[in-house]
PDB file of C-alpha atoms in Angstrom:
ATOM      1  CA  UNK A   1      -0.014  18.990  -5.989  1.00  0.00           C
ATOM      2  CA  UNK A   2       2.267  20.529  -8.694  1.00  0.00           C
ATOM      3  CA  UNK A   3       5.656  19.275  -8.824  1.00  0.00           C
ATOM      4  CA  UNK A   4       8.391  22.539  -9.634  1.00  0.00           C
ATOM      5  CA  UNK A   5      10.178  19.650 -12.248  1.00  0.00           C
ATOM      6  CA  UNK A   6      10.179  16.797 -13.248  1.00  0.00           C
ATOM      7  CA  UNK A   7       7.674  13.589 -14.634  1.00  0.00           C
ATOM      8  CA  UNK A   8       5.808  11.216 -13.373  1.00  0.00           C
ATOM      9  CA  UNK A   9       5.240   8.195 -16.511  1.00  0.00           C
ATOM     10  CA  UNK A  10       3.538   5.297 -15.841  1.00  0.00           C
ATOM     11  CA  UNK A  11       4.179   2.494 -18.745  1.00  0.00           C
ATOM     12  CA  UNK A  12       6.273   5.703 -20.132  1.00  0.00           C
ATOM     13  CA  UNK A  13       3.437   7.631 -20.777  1.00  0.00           C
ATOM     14  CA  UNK A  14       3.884  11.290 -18.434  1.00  0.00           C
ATOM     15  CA  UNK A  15       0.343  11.353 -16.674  1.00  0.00           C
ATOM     16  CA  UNK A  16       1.262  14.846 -15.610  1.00  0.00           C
ATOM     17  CA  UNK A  17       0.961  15.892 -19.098  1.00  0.00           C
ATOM     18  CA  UNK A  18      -1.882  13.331 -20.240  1.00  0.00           C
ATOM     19  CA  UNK A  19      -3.860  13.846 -16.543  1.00  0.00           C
ATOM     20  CA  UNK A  20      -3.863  17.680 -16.794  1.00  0.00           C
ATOM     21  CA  UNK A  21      -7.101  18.315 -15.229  1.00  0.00           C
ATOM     22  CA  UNK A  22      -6.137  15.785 -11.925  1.00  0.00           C
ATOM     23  CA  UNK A  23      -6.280  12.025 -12.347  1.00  0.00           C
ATOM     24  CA  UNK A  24      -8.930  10.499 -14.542  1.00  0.00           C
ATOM     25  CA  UNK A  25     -11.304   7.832 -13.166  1.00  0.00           C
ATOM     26  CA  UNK A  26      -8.928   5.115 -15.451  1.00  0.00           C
ATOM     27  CA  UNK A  27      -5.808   6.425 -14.075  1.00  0.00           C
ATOM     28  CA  UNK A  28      -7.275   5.828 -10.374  1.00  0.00           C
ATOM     29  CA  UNK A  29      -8.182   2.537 -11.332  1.00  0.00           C
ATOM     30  CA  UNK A  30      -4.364   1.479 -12.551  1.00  0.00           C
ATOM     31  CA  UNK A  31      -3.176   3.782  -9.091  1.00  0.00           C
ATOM     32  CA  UNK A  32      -4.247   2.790  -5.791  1.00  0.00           C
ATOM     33  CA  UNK A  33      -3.608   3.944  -2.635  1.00  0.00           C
ATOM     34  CA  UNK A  34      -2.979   2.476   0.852  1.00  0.00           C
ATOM     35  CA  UNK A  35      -3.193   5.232   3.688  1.00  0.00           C
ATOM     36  CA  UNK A  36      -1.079   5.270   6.581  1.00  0.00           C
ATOM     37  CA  UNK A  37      -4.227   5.630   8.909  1.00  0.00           C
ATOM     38  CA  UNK A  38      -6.457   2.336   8.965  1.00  0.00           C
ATOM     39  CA  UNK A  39      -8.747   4.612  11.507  1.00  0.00           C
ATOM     40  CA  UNK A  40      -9.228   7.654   9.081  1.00  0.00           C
ATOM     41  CA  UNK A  41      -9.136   5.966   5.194  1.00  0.00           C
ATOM     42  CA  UNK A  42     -12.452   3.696   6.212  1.00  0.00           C
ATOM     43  CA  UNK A  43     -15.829   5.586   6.067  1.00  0.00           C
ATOM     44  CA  UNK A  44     -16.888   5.241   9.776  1.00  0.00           C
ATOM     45  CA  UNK A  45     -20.900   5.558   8.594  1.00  0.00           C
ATOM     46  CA  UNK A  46     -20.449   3.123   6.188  1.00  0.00           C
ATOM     47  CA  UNK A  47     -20.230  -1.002   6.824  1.00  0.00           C
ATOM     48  CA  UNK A  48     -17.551  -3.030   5.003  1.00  0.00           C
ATOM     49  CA  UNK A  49     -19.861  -4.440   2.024  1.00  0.00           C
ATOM     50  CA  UNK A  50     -21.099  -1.088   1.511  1.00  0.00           C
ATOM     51  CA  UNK A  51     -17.346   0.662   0.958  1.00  0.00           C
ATOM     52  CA  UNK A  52     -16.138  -2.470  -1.378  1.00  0.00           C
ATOM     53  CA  UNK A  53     -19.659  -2.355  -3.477  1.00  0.00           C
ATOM     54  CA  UNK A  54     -19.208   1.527  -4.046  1.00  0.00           C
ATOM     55  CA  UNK A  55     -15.642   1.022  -5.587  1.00  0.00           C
ATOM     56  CA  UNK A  56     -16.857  -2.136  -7.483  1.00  0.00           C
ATOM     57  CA  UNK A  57     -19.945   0.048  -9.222  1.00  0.00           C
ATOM     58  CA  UNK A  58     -17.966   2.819  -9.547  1.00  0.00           C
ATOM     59  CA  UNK A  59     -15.510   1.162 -11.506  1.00  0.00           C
ATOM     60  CA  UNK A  60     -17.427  -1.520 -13.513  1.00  0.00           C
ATOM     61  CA  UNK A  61     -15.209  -4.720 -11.878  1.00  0.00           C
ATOM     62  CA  UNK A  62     -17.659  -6.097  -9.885  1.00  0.00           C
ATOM     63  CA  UNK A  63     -19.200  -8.475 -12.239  1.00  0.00           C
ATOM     64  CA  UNK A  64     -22.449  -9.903 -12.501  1.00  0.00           C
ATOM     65  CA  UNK A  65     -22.586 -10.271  -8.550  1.00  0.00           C
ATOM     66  CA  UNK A  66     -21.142  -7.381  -6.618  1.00  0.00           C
ATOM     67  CA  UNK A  67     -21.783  -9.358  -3.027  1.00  0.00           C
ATOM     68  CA  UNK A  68     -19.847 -12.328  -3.765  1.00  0.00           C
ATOM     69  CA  UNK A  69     -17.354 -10.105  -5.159  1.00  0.00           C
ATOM     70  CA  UNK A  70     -17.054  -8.671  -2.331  1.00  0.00           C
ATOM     71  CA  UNK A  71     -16.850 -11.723  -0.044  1.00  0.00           C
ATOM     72  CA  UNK A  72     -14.357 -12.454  -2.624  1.00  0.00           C
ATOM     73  CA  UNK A  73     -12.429  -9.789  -2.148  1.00  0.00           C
ATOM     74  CA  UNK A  74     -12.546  -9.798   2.054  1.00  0.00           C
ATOM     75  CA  UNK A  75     -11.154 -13.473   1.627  1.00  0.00           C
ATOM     76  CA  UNK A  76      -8.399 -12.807  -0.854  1.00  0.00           C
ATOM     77  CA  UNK A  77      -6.795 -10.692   2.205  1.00  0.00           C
ATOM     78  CA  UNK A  78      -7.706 -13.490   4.757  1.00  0.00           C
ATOM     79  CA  UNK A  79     -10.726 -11.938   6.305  1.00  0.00           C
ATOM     80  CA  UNK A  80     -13.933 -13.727   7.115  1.00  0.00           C
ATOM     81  CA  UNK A  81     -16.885 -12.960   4.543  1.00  0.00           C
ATOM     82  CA  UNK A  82     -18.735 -12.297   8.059  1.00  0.00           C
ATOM     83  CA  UNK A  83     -16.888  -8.798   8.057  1.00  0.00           C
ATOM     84  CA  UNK A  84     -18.945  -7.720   5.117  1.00  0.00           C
ATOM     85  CA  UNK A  85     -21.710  -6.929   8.352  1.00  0.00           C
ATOM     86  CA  UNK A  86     -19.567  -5.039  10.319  1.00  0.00           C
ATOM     87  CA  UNK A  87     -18.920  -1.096  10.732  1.00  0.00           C
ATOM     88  CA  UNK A  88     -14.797  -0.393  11.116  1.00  0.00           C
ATOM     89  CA  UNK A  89     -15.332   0.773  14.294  1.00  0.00           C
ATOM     90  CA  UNK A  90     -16.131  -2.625  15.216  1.00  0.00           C
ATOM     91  CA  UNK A  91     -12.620  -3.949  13.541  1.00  0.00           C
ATOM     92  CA  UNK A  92      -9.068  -4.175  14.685  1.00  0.00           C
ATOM     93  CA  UNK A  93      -6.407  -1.956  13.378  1.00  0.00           C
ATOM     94  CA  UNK A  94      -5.040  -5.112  11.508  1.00  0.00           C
ATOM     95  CA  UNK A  95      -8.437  -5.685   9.951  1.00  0.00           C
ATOM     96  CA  UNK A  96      -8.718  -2.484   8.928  1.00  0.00           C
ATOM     97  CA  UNK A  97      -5.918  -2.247   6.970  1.00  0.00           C
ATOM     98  CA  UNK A  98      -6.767  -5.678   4.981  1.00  0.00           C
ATOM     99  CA  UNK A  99     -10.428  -3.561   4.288  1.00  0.00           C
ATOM    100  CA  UNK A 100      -8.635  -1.220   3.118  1.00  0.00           C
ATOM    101  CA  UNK A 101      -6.198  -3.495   0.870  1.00  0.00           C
ATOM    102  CA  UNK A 102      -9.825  -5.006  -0.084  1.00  0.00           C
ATOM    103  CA  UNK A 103     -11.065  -2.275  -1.318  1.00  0.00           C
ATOM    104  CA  UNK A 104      -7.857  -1.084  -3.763  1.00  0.00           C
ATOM    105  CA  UNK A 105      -7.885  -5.133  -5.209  1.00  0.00           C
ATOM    106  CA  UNK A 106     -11.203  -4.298  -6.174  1.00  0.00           C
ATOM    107  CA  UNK A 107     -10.319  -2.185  -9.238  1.00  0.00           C
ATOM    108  CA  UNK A 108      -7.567  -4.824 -10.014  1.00  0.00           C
ATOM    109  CA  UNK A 109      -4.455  -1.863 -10.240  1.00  0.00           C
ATOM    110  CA  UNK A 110      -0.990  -2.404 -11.641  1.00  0.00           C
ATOM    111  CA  UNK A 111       0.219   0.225  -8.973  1.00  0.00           C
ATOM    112  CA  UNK A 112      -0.147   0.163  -5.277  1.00  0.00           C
ATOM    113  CA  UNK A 113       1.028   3.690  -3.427  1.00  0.00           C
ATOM    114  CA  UNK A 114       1.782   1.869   0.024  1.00  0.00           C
ATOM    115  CA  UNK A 115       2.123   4.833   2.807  1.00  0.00           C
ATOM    116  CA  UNK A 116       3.479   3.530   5.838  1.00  0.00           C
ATOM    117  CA  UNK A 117       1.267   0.581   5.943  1.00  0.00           C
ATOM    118  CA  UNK A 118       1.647  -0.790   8.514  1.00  0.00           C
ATOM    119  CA  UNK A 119       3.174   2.192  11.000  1.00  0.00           C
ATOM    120  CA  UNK A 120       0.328   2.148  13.262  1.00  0.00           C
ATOM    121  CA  UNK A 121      -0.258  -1.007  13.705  1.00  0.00           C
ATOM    122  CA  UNK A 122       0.950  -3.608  16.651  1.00  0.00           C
ATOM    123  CA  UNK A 123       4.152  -5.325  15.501  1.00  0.00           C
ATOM    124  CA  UNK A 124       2.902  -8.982  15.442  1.00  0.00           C
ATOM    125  CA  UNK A 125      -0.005  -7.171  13.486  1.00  0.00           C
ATOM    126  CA  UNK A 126       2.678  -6.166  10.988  1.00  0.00           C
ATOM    127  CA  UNK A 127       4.106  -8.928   9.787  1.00  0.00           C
ATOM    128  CA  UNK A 128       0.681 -10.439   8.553  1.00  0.00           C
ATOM    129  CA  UNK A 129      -0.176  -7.476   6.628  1.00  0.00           C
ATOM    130  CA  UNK A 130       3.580  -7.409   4.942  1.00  0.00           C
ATOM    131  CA  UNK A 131       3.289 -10.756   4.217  1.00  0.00           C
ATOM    132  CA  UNK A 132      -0.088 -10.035   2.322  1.00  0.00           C
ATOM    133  CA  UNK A 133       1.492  -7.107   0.483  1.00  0.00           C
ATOM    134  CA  UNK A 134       4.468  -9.688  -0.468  1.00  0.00           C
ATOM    135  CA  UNK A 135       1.909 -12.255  -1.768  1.00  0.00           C
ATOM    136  CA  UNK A 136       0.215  -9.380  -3.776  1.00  0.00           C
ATOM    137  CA  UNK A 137       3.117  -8.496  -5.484  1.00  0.00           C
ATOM    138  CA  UNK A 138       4.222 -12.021  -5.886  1.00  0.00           C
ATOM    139  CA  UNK A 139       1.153 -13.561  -6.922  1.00  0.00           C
ATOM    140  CA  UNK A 140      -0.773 -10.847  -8.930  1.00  0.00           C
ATOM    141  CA  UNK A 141       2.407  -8.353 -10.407  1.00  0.00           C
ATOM    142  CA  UNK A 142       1.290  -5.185  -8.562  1.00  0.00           C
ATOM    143  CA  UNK A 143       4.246  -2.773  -8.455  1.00  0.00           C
ATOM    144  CA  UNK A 144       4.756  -1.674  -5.143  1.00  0.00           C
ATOM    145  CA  UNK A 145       6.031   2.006  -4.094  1.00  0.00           C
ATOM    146  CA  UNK A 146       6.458   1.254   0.177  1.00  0.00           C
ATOM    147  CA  UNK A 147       7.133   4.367   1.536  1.00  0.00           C
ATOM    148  CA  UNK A 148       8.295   3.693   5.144  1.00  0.00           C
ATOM    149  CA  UNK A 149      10.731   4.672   7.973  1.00  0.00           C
ATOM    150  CA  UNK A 150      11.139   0.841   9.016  1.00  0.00           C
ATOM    151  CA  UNK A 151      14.343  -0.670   7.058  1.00  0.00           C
ATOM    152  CA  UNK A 152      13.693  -4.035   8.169  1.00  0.00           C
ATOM    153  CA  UNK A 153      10.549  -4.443   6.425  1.00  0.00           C
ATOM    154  CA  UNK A 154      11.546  -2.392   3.044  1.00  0.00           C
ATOM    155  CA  UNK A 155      14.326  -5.267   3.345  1.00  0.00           C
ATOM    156  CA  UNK A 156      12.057  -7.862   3.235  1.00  0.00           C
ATOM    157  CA  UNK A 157       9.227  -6.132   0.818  1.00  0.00           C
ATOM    158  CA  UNK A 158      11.287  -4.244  -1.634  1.00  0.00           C
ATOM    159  CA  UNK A 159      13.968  -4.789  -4.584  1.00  0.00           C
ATOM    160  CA  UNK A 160      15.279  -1.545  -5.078  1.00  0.00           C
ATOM    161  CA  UNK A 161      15.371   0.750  -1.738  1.00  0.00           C
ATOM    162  CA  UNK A 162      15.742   4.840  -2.586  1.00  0.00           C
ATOM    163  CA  UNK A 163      17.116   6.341   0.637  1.00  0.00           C
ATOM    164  CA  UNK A 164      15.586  10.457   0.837  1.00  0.00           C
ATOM    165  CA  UNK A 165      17.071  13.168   3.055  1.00  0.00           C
ATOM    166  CA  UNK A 166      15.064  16.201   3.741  1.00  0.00           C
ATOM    167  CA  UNK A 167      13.340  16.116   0.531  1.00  0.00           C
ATOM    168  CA  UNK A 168      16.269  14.690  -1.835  1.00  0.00           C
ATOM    169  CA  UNK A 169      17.090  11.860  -3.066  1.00  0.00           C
ATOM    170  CA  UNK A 170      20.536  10.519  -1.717  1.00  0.00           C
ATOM    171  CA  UNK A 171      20.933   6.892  -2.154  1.00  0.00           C
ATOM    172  CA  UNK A 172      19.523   4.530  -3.982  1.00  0.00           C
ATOM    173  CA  UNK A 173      20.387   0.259  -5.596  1.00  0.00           C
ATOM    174  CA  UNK A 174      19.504  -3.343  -4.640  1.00  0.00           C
ATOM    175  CA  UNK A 175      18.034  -3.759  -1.457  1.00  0.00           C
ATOM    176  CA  UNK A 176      20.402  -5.668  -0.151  1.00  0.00           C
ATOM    177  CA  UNK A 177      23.149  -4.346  -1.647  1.00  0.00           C
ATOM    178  CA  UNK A 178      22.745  -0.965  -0.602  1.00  0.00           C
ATOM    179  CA  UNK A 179      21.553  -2.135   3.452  1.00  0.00           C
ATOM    180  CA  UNK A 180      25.251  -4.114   2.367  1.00  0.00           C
ATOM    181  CA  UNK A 181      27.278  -1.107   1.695  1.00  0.00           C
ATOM    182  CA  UNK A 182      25.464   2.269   2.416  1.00  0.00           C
ATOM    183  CA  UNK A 183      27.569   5.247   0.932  1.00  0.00           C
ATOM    184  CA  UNK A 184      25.846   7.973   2.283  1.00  0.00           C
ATOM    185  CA  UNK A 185      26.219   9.302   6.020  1.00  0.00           C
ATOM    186  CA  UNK A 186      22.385   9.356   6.343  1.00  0.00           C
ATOM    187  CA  UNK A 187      21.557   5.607   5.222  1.00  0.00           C
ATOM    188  CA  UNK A 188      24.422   4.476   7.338  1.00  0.00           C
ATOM    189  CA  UNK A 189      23.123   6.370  10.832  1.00  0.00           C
ATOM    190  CA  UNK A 190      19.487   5.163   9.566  1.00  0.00           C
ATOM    191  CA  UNK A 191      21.112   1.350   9.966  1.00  0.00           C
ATOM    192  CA  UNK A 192      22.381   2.363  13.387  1.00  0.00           C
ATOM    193  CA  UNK A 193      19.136   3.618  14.532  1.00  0.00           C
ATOM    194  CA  UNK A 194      17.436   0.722  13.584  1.00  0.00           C
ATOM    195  CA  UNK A 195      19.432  -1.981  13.995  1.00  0.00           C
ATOM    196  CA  UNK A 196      17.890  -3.850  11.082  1.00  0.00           C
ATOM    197  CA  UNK A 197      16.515  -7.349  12.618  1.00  0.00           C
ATOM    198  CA  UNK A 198      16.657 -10.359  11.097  1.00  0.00           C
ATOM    199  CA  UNK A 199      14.051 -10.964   7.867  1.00  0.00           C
ATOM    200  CA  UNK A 200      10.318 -10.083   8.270  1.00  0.00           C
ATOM    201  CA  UNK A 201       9.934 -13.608   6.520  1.00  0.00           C
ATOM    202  CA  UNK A 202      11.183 -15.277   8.929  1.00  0.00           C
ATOM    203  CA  UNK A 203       8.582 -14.170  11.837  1.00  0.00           C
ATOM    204  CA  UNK A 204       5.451 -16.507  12.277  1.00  0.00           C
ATOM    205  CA  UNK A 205       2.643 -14.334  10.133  1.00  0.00           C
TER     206      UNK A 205
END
């Protein structure tokens, strides 16, 4: 996609003007993305260890043994290393979704593109894989862009929340601040819908 204006800069560099011909293999390995759909982002033909080995290869950070790596890498998002055997088909939803979060800590990025995570997943589901996504960010120093409809967990995930409105950009400050003391009409009937819940943090993961 083109953008009509604007830049996109990563460490202040504009990767729209540096990444002319689409995004280089290095920019994809400082950029990941999480999908919305843990059913469609998994290659159905392929089994776990297979789709984690093929970004490890591709990328040169799977060291000087790619299968512990990968068991490695299933554990980090508190999966079993017996997963590595298994097709997705043969996972949960929840499971999924850590395969998938597997597969972008393989290439160790400093950006994670977070789609709706977690939108199509049970609820108690939820809260384990926002809790990983907390730890990552915590833990490791990914910067996070969570791009969700659910204010109760951009409360608990984010530090800055940018409210859009039929493509623009209409509010935007602290997270809790701004949940606080919404100025625009839009954030403050998004509130009402929602009914923001008490923090994700506090559920039982």
């Amino acid at each position: 996609e083109q953008p009509t204006a604007g830049t996109i800069e990563l460490d202040g560099v504009d990767v729209l003007r540096t990444e002319r011909r689409g995004a280089s293999r290095g920019y994809r390995r400082r950029v990941q993305m999480v999908f919305q759909d843990p059913f469609g982002s998994l290659n159905p033909a392929h089994r776990v260890e297979a789709v984690l080995e093929r970004v490890l290869r591709l990328h040169g950070t799977g060291g000087d043994d790619v299968q512990e790596r990968c068991a490695t890498l299933v554990e980090s998002v508190g999966l079993d290393r017996a997963v590595l055997s298994a097709f997705p088909h043969e996972l949960s939803g929840g499971q999924r979704q850590r395969i998938a979060i597997a597969r972008v800590l393989a290439v160790e990025p400093d950006v994670i593109l977070a789609d709706e995570p977690t939108s199509m997943l049970d609820v108690s589901v939820r809260i384990g894989v926002l809790n990983l996504l907390s730890g990552l960010r915590d833990e490791r120093g990914i910067a996070m862009l969570y791009v969700t409809h659910d204010l109760a967990s951009a409360r608990y995930l984010a530090d800055r929340i940018v409210v859009m409105h039929r493509g623009r950009l209409v509010e935007g400050g602290e997270s809790m601040a701004l949940l606080a003391n919404p100025a625009h009409p839009y954030t403050r009937r998004l509130l009402q819908d929602f009914a923001v819940q008490a923090p994700v943090a506090e559920a039982t993961p």
